[in-house]
Tab-separated table of C-alpha atoms in Angstrom:
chain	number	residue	atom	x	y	z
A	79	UNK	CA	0.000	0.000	0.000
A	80	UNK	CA	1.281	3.716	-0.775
A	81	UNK	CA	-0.435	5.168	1.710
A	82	UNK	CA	-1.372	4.124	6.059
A	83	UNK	CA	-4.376	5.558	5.694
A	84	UNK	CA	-7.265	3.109	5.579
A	85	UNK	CA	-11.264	3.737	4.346
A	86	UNK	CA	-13.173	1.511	6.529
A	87	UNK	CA	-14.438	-0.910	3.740
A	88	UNK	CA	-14.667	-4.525	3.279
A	89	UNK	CA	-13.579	-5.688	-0.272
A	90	UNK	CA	-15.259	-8.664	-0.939
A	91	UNK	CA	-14.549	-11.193	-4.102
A	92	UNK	CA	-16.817	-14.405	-5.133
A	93	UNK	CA	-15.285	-17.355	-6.792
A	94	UNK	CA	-16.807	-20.139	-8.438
A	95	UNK	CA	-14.208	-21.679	-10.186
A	96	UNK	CA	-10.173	-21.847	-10.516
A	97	UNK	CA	-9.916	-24.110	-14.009
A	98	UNK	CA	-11.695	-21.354	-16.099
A	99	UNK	CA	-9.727	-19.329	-19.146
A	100	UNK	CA	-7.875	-16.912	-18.003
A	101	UNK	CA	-8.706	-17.196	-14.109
A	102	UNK	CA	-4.557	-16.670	-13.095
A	103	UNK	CA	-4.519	-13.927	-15.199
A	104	UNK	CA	-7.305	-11.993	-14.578
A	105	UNK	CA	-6.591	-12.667	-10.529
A	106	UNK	CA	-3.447	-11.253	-10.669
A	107	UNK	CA	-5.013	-8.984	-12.185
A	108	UNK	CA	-7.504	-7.684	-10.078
A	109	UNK	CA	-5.397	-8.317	-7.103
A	110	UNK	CA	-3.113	-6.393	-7.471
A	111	UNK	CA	-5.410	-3.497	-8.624
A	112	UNK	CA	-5.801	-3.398	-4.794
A	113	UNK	CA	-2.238	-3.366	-3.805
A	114	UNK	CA	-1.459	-0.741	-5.728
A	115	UNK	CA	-4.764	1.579	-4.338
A	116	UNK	CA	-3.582	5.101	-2.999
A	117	UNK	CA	-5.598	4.739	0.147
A	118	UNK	CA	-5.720	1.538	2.167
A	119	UNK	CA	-9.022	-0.628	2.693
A	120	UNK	CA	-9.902	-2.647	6.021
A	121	UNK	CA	-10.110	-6.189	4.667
A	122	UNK	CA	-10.435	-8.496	1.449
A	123	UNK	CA	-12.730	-11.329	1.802
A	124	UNK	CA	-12.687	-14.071	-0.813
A	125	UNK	CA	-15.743	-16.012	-1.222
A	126	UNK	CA	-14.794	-19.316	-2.588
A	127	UNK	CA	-15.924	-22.961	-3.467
A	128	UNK	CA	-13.909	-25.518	-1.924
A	129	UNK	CA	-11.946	-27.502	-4.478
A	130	UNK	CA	-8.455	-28.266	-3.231
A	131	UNK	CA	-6.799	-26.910	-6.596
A	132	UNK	CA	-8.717	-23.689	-5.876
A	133	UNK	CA	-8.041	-23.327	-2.320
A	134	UNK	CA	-4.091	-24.610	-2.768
A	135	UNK	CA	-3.543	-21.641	-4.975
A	136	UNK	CA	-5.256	-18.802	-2.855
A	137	UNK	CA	-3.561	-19.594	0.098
A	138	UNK	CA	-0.380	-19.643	-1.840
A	139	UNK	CA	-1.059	-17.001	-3.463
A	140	UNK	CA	1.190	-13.401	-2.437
A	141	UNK	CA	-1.375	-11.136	-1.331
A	142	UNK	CA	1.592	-8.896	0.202
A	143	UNK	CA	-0.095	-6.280	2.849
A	144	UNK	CA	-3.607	-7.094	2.288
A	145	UNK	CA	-5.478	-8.445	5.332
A	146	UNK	CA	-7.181	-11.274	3.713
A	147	UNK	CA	-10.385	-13.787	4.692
A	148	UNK	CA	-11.123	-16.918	2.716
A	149	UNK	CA	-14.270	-18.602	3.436
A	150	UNK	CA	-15.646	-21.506	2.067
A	151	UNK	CA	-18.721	-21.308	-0.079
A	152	UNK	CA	-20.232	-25.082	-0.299
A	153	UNK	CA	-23.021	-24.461	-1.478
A	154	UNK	CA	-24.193	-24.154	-5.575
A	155	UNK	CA	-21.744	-21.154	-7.104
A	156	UNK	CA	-23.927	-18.256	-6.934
A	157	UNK	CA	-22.645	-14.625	-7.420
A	158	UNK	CA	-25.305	-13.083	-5.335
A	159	UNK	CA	-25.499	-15.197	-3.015
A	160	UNK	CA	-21.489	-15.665	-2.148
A	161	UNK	CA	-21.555	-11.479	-2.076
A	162	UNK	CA	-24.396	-11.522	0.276
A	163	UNK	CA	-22.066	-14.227	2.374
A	164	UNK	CA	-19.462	-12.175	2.892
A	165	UNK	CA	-21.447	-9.092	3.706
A	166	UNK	CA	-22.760	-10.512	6.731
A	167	UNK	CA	-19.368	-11.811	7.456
A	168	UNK	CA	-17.712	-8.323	6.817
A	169	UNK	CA	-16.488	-6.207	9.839
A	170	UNK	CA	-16.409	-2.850	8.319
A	171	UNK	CA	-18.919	0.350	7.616
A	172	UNK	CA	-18.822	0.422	4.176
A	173	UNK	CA	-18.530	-2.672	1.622
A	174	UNK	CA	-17.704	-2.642	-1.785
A	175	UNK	CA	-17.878	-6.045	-4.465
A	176	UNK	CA	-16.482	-7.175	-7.732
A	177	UNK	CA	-15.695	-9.923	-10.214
A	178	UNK	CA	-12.738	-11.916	-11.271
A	179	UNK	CA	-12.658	-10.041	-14.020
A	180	UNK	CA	-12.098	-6.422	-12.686
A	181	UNK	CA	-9.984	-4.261	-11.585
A	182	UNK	CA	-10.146	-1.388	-9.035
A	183	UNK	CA	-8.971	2.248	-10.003
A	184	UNK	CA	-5.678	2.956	-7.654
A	185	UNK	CA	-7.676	6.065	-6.497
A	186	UNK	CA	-11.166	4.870	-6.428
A	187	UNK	CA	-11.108	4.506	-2.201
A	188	UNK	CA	-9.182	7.224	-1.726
A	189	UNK	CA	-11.694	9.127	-3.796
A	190	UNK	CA	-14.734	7.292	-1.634
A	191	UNK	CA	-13.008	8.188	1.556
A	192	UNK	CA	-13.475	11.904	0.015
A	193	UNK	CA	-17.087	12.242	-1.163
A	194	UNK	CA	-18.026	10.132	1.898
A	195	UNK	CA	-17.412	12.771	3.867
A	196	UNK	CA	-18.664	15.479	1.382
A	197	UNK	CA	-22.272	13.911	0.891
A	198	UNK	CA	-22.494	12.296	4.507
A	199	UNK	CA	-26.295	11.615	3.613
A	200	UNK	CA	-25.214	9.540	0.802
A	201	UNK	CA	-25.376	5.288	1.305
A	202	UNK	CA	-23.874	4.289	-2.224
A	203	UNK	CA	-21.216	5.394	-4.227
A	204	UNK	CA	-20.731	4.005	-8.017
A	205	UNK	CA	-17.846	4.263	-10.691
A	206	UNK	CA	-17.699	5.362	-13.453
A	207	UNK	CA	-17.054	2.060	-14.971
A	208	UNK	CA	-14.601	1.786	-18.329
A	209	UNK	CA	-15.801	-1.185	-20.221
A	210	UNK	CA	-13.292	-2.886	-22.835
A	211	UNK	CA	-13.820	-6.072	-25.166
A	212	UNK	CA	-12.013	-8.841	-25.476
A	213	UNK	CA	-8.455	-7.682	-25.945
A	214	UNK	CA	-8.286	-4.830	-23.549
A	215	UNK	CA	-9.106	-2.142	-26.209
A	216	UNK	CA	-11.849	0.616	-24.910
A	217	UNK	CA	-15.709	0.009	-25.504
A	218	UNK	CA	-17.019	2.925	-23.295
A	219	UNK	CA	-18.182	4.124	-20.318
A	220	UNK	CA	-21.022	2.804	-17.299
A	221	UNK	CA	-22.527	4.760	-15.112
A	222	UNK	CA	-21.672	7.738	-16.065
A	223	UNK	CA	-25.455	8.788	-17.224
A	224	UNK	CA	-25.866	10.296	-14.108
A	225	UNK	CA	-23.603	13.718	-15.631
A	226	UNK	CA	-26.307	13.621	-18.462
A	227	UNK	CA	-27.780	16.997	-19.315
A	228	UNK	CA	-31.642	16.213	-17.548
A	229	UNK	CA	-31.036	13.241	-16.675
A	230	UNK	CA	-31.770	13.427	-13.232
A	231	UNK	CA	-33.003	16.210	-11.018
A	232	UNK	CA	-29.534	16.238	-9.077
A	233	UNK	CA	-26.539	15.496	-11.274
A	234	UNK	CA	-24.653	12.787	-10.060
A	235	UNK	CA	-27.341	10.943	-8.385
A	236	UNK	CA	-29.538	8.164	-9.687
A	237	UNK	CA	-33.248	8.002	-8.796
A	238	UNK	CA	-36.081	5.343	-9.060
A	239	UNK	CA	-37.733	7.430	-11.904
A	240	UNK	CA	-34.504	7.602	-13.885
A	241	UNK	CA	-34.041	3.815	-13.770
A	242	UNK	CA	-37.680	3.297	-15.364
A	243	UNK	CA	-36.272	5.252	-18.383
A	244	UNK	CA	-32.313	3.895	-18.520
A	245	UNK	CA	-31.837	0.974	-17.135
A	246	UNK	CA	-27.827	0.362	-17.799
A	247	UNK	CA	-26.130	0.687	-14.427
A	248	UNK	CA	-23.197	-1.559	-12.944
A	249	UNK	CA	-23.045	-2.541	-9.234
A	250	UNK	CA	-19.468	-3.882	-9.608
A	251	UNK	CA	-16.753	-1.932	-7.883
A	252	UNK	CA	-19.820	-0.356	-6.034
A	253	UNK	CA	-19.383	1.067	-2.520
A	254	UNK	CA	-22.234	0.875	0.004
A	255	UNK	CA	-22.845	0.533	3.640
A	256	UNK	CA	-23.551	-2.420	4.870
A	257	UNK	CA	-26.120	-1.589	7.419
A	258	UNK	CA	-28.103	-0.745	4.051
A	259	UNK	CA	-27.039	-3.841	2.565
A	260	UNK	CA	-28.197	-5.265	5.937
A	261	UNK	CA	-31.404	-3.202	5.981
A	262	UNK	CA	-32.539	-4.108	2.352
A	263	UNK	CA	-31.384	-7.635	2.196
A	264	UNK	CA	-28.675	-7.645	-0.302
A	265	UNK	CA	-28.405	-8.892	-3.834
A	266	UNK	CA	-31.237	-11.134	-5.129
A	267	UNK	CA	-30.021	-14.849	-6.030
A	268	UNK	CA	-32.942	-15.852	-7.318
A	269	UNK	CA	-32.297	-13.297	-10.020
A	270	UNK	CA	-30.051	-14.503	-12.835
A	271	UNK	CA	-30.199	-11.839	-15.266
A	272	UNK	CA	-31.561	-8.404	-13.701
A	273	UNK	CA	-30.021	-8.999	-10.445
A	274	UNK	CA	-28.362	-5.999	-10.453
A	275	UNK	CA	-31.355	-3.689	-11.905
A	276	UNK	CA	-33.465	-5.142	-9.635
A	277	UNK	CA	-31.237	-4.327	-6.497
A	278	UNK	CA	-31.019	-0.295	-7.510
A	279	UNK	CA	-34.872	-0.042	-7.892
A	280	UNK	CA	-35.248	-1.446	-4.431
A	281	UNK	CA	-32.439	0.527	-3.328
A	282	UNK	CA	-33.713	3.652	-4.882
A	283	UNK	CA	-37.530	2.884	-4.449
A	284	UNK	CA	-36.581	3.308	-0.196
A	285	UNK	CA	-34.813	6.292	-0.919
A	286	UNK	CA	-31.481	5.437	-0.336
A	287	UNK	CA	-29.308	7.862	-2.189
A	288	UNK	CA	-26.608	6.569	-4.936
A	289	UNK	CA	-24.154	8.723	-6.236
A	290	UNK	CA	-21.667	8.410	-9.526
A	291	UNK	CA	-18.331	9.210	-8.444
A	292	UNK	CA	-17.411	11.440	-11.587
């Protein structure tokens, strides 16, 4: 870590599988997209089934300063479900979730830690996702329809009303605190497909207040 600091947030990673294409790769990958962040982060919990292969290589795996969990998910692989885990198992204020496939910003808790304390009223903070295809080359931008001209009555916030109209909104890298995790019961697991639409209406249906990080 470059920095002692810490934001109080629990970082939590599901896996399903070890043998798939790519899976050393992109966890490198996406580790160390948290070693590298500017501001520290309480703890990374990995969500994981239990195959030996899979296990062997995350505990031998060089997480260098990271405070790391593993805990065993034995029941059928289910992304929601394995986040939803580890939220109730987290120990901090804030939580934040992504896939294998990802990879943190170096300054996206640092910049949390910031507008945290600039919009105290404020439970969930998105980024402004950059999408690429297949071979790493640029495909666009989520989240960032919040900064639309009229888009929403506050810029920078999404609303239930909005979401009726643009539906095209990523939780992953999301930060959010768990007590409203807690309070709305988490991601839905029964949802394959619109798991994560389904969670912002709810979220924004009670009012809670999301904000794109620009």
């Amino acid at each position: 870590m470059e920095s002692t600091n810490k934001f109080d947030v629990s970082v939590i990673l599901p896996i399903k599988s070890g043998k798939s294409n790519g899976f050393t790769e992109y966890f490198e990958k996406c580790i160390e997209s948290l070693k590298i962040q500017k501001m520290g982060f309480s703890e990374l919990i990995i969500v994981h089934t239990p195959e030996t292969y899979l296990v062997d290589y995350i505990k031998g795996f060089d997480f260098g300063d990271l405070n790391v969990r593993m805990i065993s998910w034995d029941k059928e692989p289910n992304y929601s479900a394995q986040i939803n885990h580890g939220a109730r198992e987290a120990k901090s204020e804030w939580i934040s979730f992504f896939e294998i496939d990802d990879e943190y910003s170096s300054i996206w808790f640092k910049n949390v830690d910031m507008y945290s304390k600039a919009y105290p009223d404020t439970q969930v903070f998105l980024p402004i996702v950059v999408d690429t295809d297949a071979q790493g080359k640029f495909a666009g931008f989520t989240n960032e329809a919040t900064f639309a001209s009229n888009f929403s009555q506050e810029m920078g916030f999404l609303t239930n009303e909005t979401l009726h109209d643009f539906q095209n909104f990523q939780t992953s890298g999301m930060v959010i605190k768990k007590s409203t995790i807690t309070e709305f019961g988490g991601l839905k697991s029964n949802f394959k497909l619109t798991f994560v639409y389904e969670f912002l209406l709810r979220l924004t249906f009670n009012s809670v207040r999301i904000m794109t990080i620009p």
